[in-house]
Coordinates of C-alpha atoms and ligand atoms in Angstrom, one line a residue:
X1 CA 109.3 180.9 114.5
X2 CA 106.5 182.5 112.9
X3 CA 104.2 179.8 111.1
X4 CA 101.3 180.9 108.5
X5 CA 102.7 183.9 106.9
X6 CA 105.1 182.1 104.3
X7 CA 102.6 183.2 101.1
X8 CA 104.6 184.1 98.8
X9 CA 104.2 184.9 94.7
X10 CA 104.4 181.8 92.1
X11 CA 104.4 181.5 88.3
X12 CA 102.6 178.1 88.7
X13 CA 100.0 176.3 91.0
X14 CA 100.3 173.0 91.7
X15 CA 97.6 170.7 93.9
X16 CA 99.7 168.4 97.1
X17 CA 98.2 164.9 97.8
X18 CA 99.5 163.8 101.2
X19 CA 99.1 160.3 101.8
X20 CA 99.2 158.9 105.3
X21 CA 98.0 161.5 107.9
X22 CA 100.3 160.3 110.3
X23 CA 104.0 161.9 112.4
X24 CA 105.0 162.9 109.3
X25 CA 102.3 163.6 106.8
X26 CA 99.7 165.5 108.8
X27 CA 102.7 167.9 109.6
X28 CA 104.0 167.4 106.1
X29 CA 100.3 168.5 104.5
X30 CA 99.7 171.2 107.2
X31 CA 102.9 172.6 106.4
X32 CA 102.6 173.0 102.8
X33 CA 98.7 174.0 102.7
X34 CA 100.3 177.4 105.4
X35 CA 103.0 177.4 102.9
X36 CA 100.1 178.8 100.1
X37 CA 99.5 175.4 98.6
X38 CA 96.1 173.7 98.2
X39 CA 96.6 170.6 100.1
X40 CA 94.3 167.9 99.9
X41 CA 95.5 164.8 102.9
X42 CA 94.4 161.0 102.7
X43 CA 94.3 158.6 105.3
X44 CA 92.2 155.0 105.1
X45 CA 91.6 155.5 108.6
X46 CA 88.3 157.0 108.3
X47 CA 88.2 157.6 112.3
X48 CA 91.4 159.6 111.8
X49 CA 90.1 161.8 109.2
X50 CA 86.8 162.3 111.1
X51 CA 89.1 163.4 113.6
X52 CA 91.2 165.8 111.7
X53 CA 88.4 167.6 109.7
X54 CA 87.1 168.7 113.4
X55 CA 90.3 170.3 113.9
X56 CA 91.9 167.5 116.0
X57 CA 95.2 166.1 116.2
X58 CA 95.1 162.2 116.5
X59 CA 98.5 162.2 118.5
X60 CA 100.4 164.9 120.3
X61 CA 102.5 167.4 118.5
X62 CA 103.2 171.1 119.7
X63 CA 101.7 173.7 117.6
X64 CA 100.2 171.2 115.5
X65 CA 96.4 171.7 116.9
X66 CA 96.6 175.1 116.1
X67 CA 98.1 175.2 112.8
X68 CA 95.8 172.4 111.5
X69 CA 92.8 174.6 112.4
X70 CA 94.2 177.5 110.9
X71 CA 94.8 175.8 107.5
X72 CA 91.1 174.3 107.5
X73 CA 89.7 177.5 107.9
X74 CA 92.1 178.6 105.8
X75 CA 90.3 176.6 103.1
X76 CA 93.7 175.4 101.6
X77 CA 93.9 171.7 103.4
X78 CA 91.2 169.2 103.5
X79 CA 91.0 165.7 104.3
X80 CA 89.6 162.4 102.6
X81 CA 89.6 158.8 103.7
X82 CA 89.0 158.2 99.5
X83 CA 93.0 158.0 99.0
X84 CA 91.9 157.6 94.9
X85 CA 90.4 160.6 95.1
X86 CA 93.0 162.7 96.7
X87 CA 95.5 161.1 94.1
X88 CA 93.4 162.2 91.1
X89 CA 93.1 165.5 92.6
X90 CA 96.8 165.8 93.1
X91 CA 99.8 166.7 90.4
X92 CA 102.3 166.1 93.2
X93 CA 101.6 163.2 95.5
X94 CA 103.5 162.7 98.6
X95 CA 103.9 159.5 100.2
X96 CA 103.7 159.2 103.9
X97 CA 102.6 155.9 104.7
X98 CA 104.1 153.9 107.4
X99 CA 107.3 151.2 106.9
X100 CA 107.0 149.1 109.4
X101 CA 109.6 146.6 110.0
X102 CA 109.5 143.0 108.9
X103 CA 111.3 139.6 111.4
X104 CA 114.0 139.8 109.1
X105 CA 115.0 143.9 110.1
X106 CA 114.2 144.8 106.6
X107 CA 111.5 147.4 105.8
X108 CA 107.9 146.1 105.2
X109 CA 106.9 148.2 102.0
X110 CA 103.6 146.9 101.5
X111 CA 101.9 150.1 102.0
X112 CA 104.5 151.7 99.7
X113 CA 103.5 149.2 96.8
X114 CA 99.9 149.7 97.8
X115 CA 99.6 153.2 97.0
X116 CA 102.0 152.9 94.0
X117 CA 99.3 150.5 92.5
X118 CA 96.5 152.9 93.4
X119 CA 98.7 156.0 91.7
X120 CA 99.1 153.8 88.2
X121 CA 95.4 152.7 88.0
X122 CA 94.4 156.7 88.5
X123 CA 96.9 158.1 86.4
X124 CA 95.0 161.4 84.9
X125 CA 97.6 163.6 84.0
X126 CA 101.2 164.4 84.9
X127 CA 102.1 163.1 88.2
X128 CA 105.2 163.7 90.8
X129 CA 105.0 160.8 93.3
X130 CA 107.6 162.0 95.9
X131 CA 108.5 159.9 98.6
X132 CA 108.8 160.8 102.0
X133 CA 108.0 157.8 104.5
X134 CA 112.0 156.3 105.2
X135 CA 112.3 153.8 102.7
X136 CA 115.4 151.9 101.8
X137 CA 117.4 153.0 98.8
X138 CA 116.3 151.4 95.4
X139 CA 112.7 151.9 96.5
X140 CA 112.1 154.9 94.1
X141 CA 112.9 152.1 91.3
X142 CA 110.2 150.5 92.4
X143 CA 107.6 152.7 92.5
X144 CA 108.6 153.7 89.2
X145 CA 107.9 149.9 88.0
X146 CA 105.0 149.2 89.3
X147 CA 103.0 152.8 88.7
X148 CA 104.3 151.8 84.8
X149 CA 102.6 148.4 84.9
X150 CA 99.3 149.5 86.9
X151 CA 98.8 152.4 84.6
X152 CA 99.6 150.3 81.5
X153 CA 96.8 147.5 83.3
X154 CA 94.5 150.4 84.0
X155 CA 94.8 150.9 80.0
X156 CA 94.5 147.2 79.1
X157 CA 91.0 146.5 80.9
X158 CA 89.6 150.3 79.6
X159 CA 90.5 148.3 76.2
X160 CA 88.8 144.6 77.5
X161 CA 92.3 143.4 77.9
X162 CA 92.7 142.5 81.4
X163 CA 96.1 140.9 81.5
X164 CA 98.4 142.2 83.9
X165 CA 101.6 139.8 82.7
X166 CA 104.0 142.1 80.2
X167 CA 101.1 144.8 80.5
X168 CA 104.2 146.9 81.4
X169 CA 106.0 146.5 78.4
X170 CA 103.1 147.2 76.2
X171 CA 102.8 150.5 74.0
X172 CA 100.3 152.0 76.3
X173 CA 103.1 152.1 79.2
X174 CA 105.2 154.9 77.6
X175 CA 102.2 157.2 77.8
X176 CA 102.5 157.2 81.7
X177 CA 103.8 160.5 82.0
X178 CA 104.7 160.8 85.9
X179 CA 108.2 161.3 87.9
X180 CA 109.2 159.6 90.9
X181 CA 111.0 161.7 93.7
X182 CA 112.5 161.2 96.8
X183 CA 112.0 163.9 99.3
X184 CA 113.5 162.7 102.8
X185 CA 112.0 163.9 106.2
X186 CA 114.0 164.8 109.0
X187 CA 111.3 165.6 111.3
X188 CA 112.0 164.9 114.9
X189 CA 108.5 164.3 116.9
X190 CA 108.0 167.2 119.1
X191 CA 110.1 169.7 117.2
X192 CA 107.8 168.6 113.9
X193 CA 106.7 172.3 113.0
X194 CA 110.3 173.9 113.6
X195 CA 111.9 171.0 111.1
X196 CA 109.5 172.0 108.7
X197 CA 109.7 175.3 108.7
X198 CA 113.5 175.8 109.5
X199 CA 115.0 172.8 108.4
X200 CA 118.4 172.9 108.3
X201 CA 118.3 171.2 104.9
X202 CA 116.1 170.0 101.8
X203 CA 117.1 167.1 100.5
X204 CA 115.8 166.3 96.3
X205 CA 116.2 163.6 94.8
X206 CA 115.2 163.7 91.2
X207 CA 116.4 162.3 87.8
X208 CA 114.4 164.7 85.7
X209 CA 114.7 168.5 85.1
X210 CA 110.9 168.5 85.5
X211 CA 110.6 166.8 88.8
X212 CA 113.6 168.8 90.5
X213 CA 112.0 172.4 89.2
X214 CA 108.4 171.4 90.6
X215 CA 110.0 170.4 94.1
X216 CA 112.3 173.2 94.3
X217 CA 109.2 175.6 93.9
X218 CA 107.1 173.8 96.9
X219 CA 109.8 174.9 98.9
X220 CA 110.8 178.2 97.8
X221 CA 109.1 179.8 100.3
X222 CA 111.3 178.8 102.6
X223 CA 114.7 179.6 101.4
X224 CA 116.8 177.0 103.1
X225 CA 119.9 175.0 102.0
X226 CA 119.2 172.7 99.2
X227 CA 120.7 169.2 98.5
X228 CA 119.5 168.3 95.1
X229 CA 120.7 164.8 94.0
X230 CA 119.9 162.1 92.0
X231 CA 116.8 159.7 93.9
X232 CA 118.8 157.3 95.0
X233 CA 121.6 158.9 96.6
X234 CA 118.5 161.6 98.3
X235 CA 117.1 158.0 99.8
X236 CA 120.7 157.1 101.3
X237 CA 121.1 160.5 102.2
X238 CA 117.9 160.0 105.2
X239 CA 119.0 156.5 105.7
X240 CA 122.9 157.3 106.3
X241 CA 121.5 160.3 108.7
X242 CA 119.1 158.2 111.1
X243 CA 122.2 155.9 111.4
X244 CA 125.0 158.5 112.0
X245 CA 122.5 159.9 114.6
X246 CA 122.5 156.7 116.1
X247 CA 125.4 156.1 116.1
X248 CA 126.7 158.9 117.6
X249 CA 123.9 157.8 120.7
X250 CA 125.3 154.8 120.8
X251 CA 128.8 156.2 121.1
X252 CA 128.3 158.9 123.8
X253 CA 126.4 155.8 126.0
X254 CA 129.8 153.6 125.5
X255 CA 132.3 156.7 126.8
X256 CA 129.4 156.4 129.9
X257 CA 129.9 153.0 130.8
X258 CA 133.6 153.6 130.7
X259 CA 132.8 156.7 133.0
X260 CA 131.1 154.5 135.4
X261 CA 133.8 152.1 135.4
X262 CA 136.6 154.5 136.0
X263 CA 134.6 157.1 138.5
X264 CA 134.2 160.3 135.6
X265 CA 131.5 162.5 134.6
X266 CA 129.9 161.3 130.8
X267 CA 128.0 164.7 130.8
X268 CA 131.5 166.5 131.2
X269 CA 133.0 164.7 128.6
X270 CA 130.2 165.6 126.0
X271 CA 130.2 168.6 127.1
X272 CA 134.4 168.6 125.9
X273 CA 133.4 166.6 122.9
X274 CA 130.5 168.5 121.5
X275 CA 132.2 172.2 121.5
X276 CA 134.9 170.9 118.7
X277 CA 132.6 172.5 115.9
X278 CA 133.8 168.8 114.1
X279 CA 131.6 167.0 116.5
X280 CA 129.0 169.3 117.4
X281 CA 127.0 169.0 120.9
X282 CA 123.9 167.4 119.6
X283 CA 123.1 164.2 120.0
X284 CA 125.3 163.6 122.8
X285 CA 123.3 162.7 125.6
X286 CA 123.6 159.7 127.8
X287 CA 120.8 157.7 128.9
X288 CA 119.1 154.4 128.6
X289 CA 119.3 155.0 124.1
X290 CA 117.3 155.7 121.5
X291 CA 113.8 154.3 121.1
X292 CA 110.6 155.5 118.7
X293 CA 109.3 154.3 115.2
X294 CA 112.7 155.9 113.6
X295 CA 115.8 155.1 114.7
X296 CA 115.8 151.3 115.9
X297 CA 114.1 150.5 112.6
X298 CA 115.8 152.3 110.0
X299 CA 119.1 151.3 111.4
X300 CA 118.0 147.4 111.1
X301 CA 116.8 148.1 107.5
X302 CA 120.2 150.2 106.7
X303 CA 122.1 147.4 108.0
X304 CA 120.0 144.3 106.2
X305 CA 120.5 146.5 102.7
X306 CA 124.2 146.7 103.7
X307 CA 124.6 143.1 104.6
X308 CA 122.3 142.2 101.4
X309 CA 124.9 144.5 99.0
X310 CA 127.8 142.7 100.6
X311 CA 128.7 146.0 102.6
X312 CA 130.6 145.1 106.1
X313 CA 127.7 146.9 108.2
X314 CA 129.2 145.6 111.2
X315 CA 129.6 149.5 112.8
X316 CA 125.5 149.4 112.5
X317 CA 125.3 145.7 114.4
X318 CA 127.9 147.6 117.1
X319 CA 125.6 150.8 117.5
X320 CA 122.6 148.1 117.5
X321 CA 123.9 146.3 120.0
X322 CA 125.0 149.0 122.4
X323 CA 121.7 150.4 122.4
X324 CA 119.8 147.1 123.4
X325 CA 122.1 146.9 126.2
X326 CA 121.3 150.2 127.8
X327 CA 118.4 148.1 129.7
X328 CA 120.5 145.6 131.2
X329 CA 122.7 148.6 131.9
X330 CA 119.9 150.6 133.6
X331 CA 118.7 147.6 135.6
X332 CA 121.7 147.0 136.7
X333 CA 121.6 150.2 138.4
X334 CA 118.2 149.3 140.0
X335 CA 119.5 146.3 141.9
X336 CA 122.2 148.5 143.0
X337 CA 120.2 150.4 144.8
X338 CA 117.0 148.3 145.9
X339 CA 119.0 144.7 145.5
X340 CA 116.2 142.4 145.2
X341 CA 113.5 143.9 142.8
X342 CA 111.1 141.0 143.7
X343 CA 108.1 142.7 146.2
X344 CA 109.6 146.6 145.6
X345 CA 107.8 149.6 145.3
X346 CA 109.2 151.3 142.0
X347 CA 107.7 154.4 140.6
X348 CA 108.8 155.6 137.3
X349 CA 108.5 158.4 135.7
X350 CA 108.4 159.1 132.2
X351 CA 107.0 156.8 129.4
X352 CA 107.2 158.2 125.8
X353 CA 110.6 157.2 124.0
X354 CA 111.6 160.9 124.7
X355 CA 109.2 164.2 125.3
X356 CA 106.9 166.2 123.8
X357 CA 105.2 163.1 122.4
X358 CA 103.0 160.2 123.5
X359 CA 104.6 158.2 121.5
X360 CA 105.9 155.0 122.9
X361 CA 106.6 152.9 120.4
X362 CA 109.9 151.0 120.5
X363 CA 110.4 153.4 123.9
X364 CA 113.1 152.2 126.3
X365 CA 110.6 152.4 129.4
X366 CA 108.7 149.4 127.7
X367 CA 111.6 147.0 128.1
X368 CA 112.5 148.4 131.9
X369 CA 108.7 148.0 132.5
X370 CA 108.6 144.4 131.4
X371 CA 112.0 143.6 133.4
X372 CA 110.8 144.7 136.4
X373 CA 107.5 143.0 136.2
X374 CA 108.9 140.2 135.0
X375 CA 111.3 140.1 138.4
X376 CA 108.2 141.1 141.1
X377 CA 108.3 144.5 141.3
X378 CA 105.1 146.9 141.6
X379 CA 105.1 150.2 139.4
X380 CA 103.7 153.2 140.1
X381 CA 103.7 155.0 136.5
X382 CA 103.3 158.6 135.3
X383 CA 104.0 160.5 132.1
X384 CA 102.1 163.8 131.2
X385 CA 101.1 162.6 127.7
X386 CA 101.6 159.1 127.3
X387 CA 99.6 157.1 130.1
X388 CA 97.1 156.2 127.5
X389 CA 99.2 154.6 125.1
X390 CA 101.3 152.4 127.9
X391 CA 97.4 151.7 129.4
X392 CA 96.6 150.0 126.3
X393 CA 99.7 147.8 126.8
X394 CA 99.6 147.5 130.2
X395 CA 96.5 147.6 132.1
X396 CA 96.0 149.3 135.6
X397 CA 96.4 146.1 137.5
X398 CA 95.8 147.3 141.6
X399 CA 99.0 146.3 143.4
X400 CA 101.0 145.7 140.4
X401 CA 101.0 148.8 138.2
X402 CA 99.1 151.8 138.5
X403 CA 99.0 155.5 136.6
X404 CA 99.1 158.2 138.6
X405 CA 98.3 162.1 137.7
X406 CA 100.8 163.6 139.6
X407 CA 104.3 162.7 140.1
X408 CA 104.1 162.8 143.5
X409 CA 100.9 160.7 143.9
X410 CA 103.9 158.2 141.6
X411 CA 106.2 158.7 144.6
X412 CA 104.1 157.4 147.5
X413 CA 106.0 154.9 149.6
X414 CA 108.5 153.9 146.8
X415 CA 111.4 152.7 147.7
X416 CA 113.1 154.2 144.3
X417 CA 112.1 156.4 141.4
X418 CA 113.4 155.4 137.8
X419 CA 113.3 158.8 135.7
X420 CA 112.6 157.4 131.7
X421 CA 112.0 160.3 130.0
X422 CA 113.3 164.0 130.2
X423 CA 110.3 165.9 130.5
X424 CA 110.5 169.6 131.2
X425 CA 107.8 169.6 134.0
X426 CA 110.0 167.1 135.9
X427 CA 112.1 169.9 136.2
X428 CA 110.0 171.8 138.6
X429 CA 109.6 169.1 140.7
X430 CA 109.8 170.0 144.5
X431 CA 112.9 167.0 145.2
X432 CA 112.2 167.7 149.2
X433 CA 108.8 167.0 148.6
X434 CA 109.3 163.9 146.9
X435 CA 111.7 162.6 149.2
X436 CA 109.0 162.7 152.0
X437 CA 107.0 160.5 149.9
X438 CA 109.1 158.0 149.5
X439 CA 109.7 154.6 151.9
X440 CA 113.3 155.2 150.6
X441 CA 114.8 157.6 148.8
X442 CA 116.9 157.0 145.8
X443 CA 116.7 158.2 142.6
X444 CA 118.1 156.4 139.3
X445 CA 118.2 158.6 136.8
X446 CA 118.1 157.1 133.4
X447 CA 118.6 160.8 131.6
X448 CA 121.3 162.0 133.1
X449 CA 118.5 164.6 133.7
X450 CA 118.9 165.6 137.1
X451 CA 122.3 166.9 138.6
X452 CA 123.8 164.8 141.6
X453 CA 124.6 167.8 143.4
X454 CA 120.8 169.1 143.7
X455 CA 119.5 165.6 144.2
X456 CA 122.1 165.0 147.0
X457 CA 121.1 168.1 148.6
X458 CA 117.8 166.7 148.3
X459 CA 119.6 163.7 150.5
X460 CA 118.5 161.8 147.5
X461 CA 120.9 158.2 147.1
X462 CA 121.8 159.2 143.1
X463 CA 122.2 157.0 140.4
X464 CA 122.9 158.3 136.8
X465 CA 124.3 156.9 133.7
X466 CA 127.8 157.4 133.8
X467 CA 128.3 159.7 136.3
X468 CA 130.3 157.9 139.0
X469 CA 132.7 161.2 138.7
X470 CA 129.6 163.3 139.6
X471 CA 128.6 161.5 142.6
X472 CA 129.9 162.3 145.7
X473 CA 133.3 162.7 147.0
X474 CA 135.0 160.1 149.3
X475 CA 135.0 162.2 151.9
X476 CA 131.5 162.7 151.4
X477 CA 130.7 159.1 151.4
X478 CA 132.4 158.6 154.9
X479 CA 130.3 161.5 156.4
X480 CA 127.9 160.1 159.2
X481 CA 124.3 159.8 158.5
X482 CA 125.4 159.1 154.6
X483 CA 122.5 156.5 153.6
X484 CA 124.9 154.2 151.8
X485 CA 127.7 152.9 152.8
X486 CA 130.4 153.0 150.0
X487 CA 131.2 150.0 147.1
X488 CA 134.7 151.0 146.3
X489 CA 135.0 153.2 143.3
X490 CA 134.9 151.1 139.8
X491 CA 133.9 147.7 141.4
X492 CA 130.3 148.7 140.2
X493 CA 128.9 146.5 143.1
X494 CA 127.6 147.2 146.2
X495 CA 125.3 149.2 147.2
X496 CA 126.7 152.8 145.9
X497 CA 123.8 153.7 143.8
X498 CA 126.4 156.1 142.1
X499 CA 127.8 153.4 140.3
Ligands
LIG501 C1 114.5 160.9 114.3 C2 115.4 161.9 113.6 O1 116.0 162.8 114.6 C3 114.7 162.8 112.6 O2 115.6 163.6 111.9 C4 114.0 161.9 111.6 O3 113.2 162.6 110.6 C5 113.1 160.9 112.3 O4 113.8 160.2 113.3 C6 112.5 160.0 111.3 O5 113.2 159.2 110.7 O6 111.3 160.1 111.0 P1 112.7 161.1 116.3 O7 112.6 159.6 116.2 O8 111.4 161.9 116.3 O9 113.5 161.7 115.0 O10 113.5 161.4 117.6 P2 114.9 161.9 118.0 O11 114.8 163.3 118.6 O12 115.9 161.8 117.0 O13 115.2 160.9 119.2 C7 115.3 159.5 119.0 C8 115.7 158.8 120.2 O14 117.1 159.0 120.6 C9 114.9 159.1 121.5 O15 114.6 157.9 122.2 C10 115.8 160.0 122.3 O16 115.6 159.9 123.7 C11 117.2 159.4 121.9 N1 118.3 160.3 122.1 C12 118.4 161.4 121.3 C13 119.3 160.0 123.1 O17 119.2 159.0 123.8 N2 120.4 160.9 123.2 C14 120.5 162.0 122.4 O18 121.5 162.8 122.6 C15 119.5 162.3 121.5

């Protein structure tokens, strides 16, 4: 992928405000700005913007360092902690702000209302207010209603009329001249640069001629499929995809359990499903589910507005469920091997909620963490980029949980090492080497990431997710000096760490 070059001739010039310099709009802004638009990003983190006008990325994100310096030198991108003034700078104005969840599972879109309020009280000109941040669909109606009554208000009090009750329906409304747009994301952290630049699709949402031509030409230096639709089905469109994703996670980690129970091979059995062209490959993979600030979220929120429209949602509450059981599932696998947790050495390895991020937010590696120290175990932890996130949470404590560098500093006198997260340096790990570390050596691999063949001829005990029918042979298991002795295939007892 060649990033930078995209310049390309337009009739018309039109100013981006980014607001929200976060997973999605620093790559969002950065993006356009190397696209040939003047870019102009906001953030009221101040300490974030400090950090971003020296060229530094606030959180990890390939290519991204690089890129941002390029467009700052470029001149084309800048940064602002003064959100106001990057929206009175702005004819386009995309929103990127976070939407967090609320007890309930629906979305909290307080920061969402926030800036709309801020875009009607600085209405000075046309406006496209495009959203991007995952919101639920309707939003877009919203932002419409309350940009109308904030800009009306802003009129009121320039005329000594300060009241904000009916200011919406006043004359001075109608001369709001601004669109509201939906323009989903479907960038995947770690792979944030590709999706922008190759996505395989943009998705408009846009009830006016105007809107749909000035969003069209932000991206027609890309020349990728279009979607255009009306706002609100562009806002289900994102929603519906997060939760198909999902569920098709939640689905593949089903057909494992049923692998373990009946002694076959889960990767196999993707491998069958994903060539039908009707299924596809991706998304197929096994493990201990989906974590990070997307998927568990949006799929609450997709299911609350189902459940609130009278939809049965009750797929979502399945796919929902089977994910939060993948712990259980896991740590099930963990007694298998060490039996009582209470007093063991674990090491683990991998902390972000999947690679090429240090983001652990909503990461499945929290909930095995606070299992395991909840039933007496000591952790030995290491991840390449997301130690100082998972410090934060969980202090070094000597004895009780400790970071380590290396991987193999991780695997000192463990009795069992818990892979979390698919890293691509774990794949050059020396497995002999390891092995000598360890008090004992079994490996209970929560990615499916390692194969049972190379980590038995490691004379590693293996343990994936479904992947009894990749586990030894019976005649295998009988062979003297095995280090297990056999549970019998499907009772998912014992101590056959396979299972
Ligand atoms: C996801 C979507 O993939 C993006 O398209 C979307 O834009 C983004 O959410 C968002 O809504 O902002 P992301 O959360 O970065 O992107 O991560 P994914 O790569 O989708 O992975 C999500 C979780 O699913 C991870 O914990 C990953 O380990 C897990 N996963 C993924 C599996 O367990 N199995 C798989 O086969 C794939």
């Amino acid at each position: 992928m060649e990033i930078g070059n995209l310049n390309h001739s337009r009739s018309r010039s039109y100013k981006i405000a980014v607001l929200g310099l976060g997973h999605v709009g620093l790559p969002t802004a950065v993006g356009f700005s190397s696209l040939g638009w003047d870019v102009i990003g906001a953030d009221e983190d101040a300490a974030k913007v400090e950090l971003i006008r020296a060229g530094r990325v606030p959180f990890f994100e390939p290519g991204l360092d690089d890129l941002l310096h390029r467009t700052l030198a470029s001149g084309r991108f800048q940064a602002t902690s003064d959100v106001t003034q990057a929206i009175r700078a702005a004819t386009v104005v995309f929103i990127c702000v976070g939407t967090p969840q609320r007890e309930d599972g629906a979305a909290d879109l307080s920061q969402i209302e926030a800036i709309s309020r801020a875009i009607g009280r600085n209405l000075n000109g046309y406006k496209l207010v495009v959203e991007k941040s995952t919101v639920p669909a309707i939003t877009a109606s919203w932002i419409q209603r309350t940009i109308q009554r904030y800009a009306a208000l802003k009129v009121a009090e320039t005329n000594g009329d300060g009241n904000v009750e009916g200011a919406a329906e006043g004359p001075e409304s109608s001369e709001a001249d601004f669109d509201v747009a939906s323009n989903p994301e479907f960038l995947q952290e770690g792979q944030a640069l590709e999706n922008f630049f190759e996505p395989c699709r943009i998705v408009i949402g846009a009830d006016s001629e105007r809107a749909r031509t000035i969003l069209s030409e932000l991206y027609s230096g890309l020349q990728r499929p279009m979607v255009v639709a009306d706002v609100t089905t562009a806002e289900l469109i994102k929603h519906a995809a997060n939760a198909f994703l999902s569920t098709k996670i939640s689905f593949i980690n089903m057909v494992a359990d049923i692998c373990d129970a009946v002694g076959a091979d889960v990767t196999r059995v993707a491998e069958g499903l994903g060539l039908d062209p009707r299924i596809s490959p991706a998304f197929l993979k096994a493990g201990i589910g989906f974590g990070g600030y997307c998927f568990p979220k949006d799929l609450r929120a997709f299911a609350h507005l189902a459940e609130q429209q009278g939809v049965d949602c009750s797929l979502l509450r399945a796919v929902e469920r089977i994910n939060t059981r993948r712990v259980e599932v896991f740590l099930e696998k963990v007694r298998n091997s060490v039996w009582v947790i209470s007093g063991k050495k674990l090491g683990v390895l991998g902390l972000a909620f999947k690679p090429n991020t240090d983001d652990i937010r909503e990461a499945p590696s929290l909930k095995i963490i606070e299992a395991l120290l909840k039933e007496g175990a000591e952790l030995r932890l290491h991840d390449p980029w997301a130690m100082p996130a998972a410090k934060a949470l969980y202090p070094p404590v000597a004895g009780l949980i400790t970071y380590w560098e290396s991987p193999y500093e991780v695997a000192r006198g463990v009795e069992a090492l818990l892979l979390l997260t698919e890293w691509d340096e774990y794949n050059h790990l020396d497995l002999g080497r390891l092995r000598d570390l360890m008090q004992v050596p079994a490996l209970i691999d929560g990615r499916n990431f390692f194969s049972p063949q190379e980590a038995r001829q490691a004379r590693f005990s293996y343990a994936g997710m479904g992947r009894r029918g990749g586990g030894p042979s019976l005649r295998e298991l009988a062979a003297p000096g095995q280090l297990w002795p056999a549970a019998p295939v499907g009772t998912g007892v014992g101590v056959d760490v396979n299972g």
